[in-house]
mmCIF file of C-alpha atoms and ligand atoms in Angstrom:
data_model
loop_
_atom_site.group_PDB
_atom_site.id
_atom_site.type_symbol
_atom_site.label_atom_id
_atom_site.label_comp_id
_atom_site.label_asym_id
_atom_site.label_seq_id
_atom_site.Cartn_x
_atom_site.Cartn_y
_atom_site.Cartn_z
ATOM 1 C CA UNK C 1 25.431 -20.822 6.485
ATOM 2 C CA UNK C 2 22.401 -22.242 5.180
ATOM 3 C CA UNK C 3 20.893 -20.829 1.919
ATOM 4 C CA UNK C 4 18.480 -17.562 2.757
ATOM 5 C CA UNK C 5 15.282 -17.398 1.976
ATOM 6 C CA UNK C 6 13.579 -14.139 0.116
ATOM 7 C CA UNK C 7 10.303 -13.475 0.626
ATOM 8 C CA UNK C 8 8.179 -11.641 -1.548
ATOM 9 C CA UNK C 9 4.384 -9.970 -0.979
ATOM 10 C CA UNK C 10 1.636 -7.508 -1.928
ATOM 11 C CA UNK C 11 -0.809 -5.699 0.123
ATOM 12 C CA UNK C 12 -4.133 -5.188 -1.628
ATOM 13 C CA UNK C 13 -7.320 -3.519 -0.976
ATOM 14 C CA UNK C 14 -9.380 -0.344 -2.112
ATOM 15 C CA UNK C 15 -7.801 3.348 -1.539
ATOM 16 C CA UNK C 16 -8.053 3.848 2.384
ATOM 17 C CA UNK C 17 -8.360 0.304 3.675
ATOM 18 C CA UNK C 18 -5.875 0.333 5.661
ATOM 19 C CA UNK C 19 -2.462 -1.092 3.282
ATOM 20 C CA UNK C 20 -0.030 2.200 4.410
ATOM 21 C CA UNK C 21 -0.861 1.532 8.203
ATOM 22 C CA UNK C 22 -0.687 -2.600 7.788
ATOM 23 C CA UNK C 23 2.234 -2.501 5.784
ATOM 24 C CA UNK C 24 4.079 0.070 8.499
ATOM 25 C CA UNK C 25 3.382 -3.248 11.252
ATOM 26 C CA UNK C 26 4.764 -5.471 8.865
ATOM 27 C CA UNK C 27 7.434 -3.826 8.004
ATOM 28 C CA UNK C 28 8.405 -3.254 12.314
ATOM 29 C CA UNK C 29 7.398 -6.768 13.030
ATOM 30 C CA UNK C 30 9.503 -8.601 9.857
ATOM 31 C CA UNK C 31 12.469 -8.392 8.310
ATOM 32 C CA UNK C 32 10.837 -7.169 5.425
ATOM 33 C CA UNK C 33 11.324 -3.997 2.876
ATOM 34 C CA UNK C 34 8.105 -1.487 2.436
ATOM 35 C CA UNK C 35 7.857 -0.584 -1.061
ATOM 36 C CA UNK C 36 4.648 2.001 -1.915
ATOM 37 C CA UNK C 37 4.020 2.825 -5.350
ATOM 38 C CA UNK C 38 1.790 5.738 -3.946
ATOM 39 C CA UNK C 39 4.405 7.201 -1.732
ATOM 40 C CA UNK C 40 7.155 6.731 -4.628
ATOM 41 C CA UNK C 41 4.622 8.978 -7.153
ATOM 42 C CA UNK C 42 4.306 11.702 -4.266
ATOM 43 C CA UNK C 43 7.915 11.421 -3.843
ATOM 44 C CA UNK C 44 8.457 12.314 -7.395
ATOM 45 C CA UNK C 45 5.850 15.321 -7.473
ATOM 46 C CA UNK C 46 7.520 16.720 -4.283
ATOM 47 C CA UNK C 47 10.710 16.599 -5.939
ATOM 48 C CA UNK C 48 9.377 17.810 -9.415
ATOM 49 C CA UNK C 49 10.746 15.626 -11.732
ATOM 50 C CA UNK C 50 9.793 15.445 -14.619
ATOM 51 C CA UNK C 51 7.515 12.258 -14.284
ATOM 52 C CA UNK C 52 6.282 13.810 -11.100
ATOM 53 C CA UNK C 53 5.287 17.131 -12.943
ATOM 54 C CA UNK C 54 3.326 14.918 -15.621
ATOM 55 C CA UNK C 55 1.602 12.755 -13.121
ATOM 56 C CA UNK C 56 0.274 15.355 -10.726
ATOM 57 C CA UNK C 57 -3.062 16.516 -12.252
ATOM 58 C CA UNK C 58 -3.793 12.388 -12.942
ATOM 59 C CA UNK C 59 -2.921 11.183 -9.672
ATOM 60 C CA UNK C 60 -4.723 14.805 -7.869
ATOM 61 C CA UNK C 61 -8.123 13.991 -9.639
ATOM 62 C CA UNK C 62 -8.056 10.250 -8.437
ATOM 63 C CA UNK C 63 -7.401 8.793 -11.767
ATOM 64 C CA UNK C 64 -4.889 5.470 -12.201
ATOM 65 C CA UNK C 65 -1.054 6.149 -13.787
ATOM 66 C CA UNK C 66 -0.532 4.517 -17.047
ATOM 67 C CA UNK C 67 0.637 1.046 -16.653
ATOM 68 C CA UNK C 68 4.079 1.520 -18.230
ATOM 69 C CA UNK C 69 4.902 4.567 -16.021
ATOM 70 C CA UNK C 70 4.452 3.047 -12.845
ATOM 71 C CA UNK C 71 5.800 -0.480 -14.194
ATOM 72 C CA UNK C 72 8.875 1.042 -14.832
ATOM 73 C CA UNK C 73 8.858 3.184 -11.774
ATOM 74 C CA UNK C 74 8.211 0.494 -9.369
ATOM 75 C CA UNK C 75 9.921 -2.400 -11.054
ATOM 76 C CA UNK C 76 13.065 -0.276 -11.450
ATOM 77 C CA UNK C 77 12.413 0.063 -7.406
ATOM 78 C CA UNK C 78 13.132 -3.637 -7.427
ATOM 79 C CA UNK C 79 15.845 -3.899 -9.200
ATOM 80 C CA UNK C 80 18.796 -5.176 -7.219
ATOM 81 C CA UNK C 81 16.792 -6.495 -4.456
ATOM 82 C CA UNK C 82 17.154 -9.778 -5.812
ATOM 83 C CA UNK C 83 18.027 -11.050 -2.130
ATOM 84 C CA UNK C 84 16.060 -9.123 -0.502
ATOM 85 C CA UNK C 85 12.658 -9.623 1.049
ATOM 86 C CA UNK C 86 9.901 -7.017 0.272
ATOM 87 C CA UNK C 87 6.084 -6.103 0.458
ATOM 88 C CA UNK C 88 4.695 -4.093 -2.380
ATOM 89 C CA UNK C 89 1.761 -1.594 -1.239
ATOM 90 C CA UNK C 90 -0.049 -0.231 -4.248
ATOM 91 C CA UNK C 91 0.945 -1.765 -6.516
ATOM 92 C CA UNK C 92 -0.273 -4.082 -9.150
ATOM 93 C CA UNK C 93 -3.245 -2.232 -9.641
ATOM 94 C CA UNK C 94 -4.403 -4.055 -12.954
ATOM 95 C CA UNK C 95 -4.066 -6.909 -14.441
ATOM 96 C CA UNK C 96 -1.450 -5.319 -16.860
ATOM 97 C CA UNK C 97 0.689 -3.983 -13.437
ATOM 98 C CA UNK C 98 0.630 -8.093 -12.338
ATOM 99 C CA UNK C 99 1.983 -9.876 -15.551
ATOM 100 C CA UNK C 100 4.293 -6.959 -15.665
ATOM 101 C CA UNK C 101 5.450 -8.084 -12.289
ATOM 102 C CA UNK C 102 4.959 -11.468 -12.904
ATOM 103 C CA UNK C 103 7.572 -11.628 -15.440
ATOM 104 C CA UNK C 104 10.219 -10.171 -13.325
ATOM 105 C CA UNK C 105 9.279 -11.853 -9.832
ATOM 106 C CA UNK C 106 7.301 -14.675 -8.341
ATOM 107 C CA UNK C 107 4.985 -13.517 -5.243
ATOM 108 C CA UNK C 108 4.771 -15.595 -2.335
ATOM 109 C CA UNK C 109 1.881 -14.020 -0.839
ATOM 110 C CA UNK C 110 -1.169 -11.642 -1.467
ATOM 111 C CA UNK C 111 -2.798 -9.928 1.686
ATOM 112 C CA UNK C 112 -6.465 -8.790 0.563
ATOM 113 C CA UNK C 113 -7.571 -6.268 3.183
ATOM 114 C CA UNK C 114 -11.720 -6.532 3.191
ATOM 115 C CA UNK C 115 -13.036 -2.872 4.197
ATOM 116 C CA UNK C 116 -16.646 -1.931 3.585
ATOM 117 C CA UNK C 117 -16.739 0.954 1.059
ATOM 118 C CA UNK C 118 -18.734 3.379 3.688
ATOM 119 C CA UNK C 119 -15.756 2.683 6.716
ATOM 120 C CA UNK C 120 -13.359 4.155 3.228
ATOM 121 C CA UNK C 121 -15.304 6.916 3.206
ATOM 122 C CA UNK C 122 -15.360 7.969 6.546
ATOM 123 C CA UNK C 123 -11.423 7.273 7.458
ATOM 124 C CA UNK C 124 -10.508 9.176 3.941
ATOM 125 C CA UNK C 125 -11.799 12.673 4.842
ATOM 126 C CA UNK C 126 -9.779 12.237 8.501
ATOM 127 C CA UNK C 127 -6.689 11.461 6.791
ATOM 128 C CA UNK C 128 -3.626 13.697 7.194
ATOM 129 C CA UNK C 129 0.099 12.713 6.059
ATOM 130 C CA UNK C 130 3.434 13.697 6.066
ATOM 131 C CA UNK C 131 4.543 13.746 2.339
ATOM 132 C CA UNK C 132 8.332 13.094 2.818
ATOM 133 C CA UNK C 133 7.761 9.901 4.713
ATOM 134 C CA UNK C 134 4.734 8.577 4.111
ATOM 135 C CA UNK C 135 3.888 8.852 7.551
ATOM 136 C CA UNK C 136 -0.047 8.667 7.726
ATOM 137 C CA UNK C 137 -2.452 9.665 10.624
ATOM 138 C CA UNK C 138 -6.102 9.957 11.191
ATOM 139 C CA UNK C 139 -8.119 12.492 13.369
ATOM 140 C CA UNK C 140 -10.127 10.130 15.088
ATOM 141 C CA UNK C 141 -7.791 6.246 14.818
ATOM 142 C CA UNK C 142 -4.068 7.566 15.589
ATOM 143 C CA UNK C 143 -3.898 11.084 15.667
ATOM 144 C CA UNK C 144 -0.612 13.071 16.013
ATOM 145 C CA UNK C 145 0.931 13.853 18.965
ATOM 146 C CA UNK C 146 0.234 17.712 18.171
ATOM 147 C CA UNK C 147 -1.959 18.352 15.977
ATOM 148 C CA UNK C 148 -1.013 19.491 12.269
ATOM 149 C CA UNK C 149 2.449 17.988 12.952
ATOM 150 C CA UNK C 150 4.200 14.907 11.936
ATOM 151 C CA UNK C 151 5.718 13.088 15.502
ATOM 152 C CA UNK C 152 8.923 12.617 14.329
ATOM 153 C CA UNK C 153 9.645 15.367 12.779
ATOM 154 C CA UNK C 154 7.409 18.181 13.633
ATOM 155 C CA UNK C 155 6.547 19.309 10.392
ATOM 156 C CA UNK C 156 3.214 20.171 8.955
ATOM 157 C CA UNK C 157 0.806 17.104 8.000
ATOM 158 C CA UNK C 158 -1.133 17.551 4.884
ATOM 159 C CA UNK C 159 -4.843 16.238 3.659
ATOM 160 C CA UNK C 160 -4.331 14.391 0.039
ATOM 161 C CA UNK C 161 -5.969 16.281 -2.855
ATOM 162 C CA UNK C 162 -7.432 12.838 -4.308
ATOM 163 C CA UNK C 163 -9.141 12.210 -0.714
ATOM 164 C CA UNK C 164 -11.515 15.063 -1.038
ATOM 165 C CA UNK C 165 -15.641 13.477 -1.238
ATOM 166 C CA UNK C 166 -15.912 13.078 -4.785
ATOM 167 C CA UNK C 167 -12.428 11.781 -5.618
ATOM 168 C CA UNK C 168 -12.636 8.852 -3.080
ATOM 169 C CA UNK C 169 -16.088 7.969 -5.065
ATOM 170 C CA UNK C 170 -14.272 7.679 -8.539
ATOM 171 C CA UNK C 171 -11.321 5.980 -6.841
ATOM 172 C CA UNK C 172 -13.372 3.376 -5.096
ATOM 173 C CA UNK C 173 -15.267 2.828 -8.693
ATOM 174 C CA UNK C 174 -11.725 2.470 -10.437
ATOM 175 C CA UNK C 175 -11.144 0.110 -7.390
ATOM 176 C CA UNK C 176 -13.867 -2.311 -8.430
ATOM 177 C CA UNK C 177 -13.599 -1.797 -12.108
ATOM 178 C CA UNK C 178 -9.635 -1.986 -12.319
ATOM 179 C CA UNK C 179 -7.970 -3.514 -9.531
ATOM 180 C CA UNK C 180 -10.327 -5.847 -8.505
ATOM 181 C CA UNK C 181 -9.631 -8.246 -11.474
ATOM 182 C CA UNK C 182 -5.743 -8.679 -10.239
ATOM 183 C CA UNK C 183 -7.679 -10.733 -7.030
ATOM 184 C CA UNK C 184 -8.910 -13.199 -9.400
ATOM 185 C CA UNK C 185 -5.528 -13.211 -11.186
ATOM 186 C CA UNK C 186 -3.400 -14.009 -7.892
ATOM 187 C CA UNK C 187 -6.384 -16.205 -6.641
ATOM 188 C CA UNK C 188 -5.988 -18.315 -9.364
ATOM 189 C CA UNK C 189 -2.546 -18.752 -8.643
ATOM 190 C CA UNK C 190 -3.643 -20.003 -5.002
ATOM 191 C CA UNK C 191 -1.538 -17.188 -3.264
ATOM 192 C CA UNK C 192 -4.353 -14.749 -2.406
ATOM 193 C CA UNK C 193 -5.287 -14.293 1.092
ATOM 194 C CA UNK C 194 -8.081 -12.252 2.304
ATOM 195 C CA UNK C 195 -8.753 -10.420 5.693
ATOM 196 C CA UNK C 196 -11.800 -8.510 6.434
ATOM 197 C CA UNK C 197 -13.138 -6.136 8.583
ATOM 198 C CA UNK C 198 -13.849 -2.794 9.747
ATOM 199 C CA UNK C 199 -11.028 -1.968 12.284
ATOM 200 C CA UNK C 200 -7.482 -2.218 11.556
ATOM 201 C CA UNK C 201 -6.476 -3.485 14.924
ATOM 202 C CA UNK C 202 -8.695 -6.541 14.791
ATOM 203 C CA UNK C 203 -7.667 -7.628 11.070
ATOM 204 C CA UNK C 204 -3.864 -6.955 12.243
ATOM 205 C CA UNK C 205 -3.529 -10.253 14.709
ATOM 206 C CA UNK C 206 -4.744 -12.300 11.634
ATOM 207 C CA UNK C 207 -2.152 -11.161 9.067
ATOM 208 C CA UNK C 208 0.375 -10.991 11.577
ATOM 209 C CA UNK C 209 -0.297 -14.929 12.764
ATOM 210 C CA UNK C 210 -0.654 -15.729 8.729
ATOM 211 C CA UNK C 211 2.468 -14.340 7.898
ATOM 212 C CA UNK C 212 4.489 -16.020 11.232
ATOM 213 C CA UNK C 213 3.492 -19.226 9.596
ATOM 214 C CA UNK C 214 4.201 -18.249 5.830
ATOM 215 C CA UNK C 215 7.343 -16.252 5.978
ATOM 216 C CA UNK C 216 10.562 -18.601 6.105
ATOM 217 C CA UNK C 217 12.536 -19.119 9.805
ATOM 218 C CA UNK C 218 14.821 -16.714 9.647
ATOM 219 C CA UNK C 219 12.706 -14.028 8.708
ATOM 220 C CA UNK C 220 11.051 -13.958 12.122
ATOM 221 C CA UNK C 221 13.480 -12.951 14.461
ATOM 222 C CA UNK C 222 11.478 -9.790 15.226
ATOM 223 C CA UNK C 223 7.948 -11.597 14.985
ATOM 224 C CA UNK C 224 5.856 -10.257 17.775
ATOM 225 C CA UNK C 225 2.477 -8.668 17.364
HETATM 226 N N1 GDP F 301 -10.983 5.020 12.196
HETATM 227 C C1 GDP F 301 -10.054 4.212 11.728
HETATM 228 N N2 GDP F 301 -9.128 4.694 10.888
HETATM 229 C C2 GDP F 301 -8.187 3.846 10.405
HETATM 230 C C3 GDP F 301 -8.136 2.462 10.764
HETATM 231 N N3 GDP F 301 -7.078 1.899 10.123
HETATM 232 C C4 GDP F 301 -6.497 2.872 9.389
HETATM 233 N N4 GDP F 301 -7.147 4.050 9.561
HETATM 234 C C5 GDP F 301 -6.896 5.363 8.956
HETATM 235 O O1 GDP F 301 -7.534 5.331 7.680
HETATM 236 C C6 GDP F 301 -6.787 6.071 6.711
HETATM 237 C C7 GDP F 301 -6.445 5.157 5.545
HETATM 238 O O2 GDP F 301 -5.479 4.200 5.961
HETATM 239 P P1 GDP F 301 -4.152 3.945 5.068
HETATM 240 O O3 GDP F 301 -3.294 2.979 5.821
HETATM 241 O O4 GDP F 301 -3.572 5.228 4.654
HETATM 242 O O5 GDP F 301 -4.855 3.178 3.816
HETATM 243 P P2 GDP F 301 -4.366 2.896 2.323
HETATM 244 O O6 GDP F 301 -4.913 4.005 1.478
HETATM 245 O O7 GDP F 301 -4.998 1.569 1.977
HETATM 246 O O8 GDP F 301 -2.857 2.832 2.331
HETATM 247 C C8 GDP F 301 -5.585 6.637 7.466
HETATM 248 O O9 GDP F 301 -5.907 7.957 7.909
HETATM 249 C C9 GDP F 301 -5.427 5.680 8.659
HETATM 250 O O10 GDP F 301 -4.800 6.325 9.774
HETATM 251 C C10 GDP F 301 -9.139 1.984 11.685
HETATM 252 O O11 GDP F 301 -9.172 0.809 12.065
HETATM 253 N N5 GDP F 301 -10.057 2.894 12.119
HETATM 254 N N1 ADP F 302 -0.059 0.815 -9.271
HETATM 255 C C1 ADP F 302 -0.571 2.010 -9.637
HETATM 256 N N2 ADP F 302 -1.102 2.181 -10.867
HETATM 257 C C2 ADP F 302 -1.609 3.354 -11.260
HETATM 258 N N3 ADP F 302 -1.655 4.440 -10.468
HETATM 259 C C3 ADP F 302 -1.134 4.334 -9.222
HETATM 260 C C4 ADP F 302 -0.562 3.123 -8.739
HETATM 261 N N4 ADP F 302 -0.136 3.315 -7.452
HETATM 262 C C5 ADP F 302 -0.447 4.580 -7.149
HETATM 263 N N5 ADP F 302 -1.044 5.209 -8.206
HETATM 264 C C6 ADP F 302 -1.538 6.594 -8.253
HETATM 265 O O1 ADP F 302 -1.279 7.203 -6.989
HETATM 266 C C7 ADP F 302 -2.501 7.488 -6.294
HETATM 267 C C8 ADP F 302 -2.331 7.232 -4.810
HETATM 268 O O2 ADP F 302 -2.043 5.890 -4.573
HETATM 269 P P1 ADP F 302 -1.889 5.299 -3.115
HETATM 270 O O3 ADP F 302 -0.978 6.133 -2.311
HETATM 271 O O4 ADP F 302 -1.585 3.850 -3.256
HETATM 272 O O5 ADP F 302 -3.304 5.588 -2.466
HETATM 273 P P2 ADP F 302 -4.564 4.829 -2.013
HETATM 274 O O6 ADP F 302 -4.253 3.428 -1.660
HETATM 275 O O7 ADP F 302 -5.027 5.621 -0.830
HETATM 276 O O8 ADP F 302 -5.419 4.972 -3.229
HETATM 277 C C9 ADP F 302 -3.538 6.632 -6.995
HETATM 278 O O9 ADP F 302 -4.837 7.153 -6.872
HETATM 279 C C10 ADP F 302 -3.037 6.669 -8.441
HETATM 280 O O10 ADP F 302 -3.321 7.911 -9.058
#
């Protein structure tokens, strides 16, 4: 048996441009482990522990985690999956979340998804998700076989506090101000790769043909867009 190769990535882009839905695809089409800092927070305020409990009000009004909260949440998520290959959604967020990471893992690849702010806006207030899984819909794009009810399990679907109006509009500002620095930082490194558009379906052939060339042989057993 030859020696396996790991692959390791991150999903960028601003709040609502598509990373859960992308990630879901890439996740059913390669071998490779979904990890979303978003979904682990909710997790945690569902459950209320004790981090969850302190990060609720932050995360409800829009506002970023402190770095060393979700560095040690999320790298602690990574732990042990030495041998594993896995795409990060969420997460780094700042340029303090990346050398954090950085100093634990090399990342193969950075997909950059490209969505004008005003397409955020609109998708945002049509979101509706099932907490426990991190199963997203939207009214209008993929909307649930019943409505109010998650497919799989036919429980209630619930709209986000943080994507009221007014939260997406400090989120997207954070975006720019915060996040969009960590582009320049995996840029320089020549691993960035940026797809844009307005429709999820037409940016999806591009990152799935990008990451059938990037993502070792035996990773791409299930490769089929
Ligand atoms: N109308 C429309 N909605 C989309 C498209 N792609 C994703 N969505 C929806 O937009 C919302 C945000 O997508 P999501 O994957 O949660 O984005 P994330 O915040 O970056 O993880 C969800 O309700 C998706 O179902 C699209 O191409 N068109
Ligand atoms: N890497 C992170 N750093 C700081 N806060 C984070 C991070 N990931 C998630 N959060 C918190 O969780 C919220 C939801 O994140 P996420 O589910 O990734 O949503 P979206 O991509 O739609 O903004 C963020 O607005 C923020 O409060």
């Amino acid at each position: 048996m030859g020696l396996q190769t790991v692959f390791r990535a991150v999903i960028m882009g601003a709040p609502g441009s598509g990373k859960g839905t992308v990630s879901s695809r890439i996740a059913q089409s390669f071998a490779l482990k979904h990890l979303s800092s978003g979904d682990m927070l909710r997790a945690n305020i569902e459950a209320k522990t004790d981090l969850g409990l302190l990060m609720k009000s932050c995360i409800d009004q829009g506002q970023l985690v402190p770095d060393d909260v979700i560095s040690r949440l999320v790298l602690s998520s990574l732990r042990g999956l030495e041998q594993t290959s896995w795409l990060l959604d969420g997460f780094p967020r700042t340029v303090a979340q990346a050398d954090a990471l950085d100093s634990v893992y090399d990342v193969d690849s950075v997909i950059n998804l490209d969505v004008p702010s005003q397409t955020i806006r609109e998708r945002l207030t049509s979101r509706w998700v099932h907490l426990p899984s991190g199963r997203v819909y939207n009214i209008d794009f993929n909307p649930p076989k019943k409505p109010g009810l998650d497919d799989v399990t036919g429980e209630p679907l619930v709209q986000r506090d943080d994507d009221s109006p007014e939260t997406v509009s400090r989120r997207l500002k954070d975006y720019a101000r915060q996040t969009q620095p960590v582009l320049e930082y995996y840029r320089s490194k020549g691993v960035l790769e940026t797809f844009s558009g307005t429709e999820t379906n037409k940016i999806w052939p591009h990152v799935h043909a990008f990451l059938t060339r990037k993502i070792p042989g035996n990773q791409q057993a299930l490769g089929k867009a």
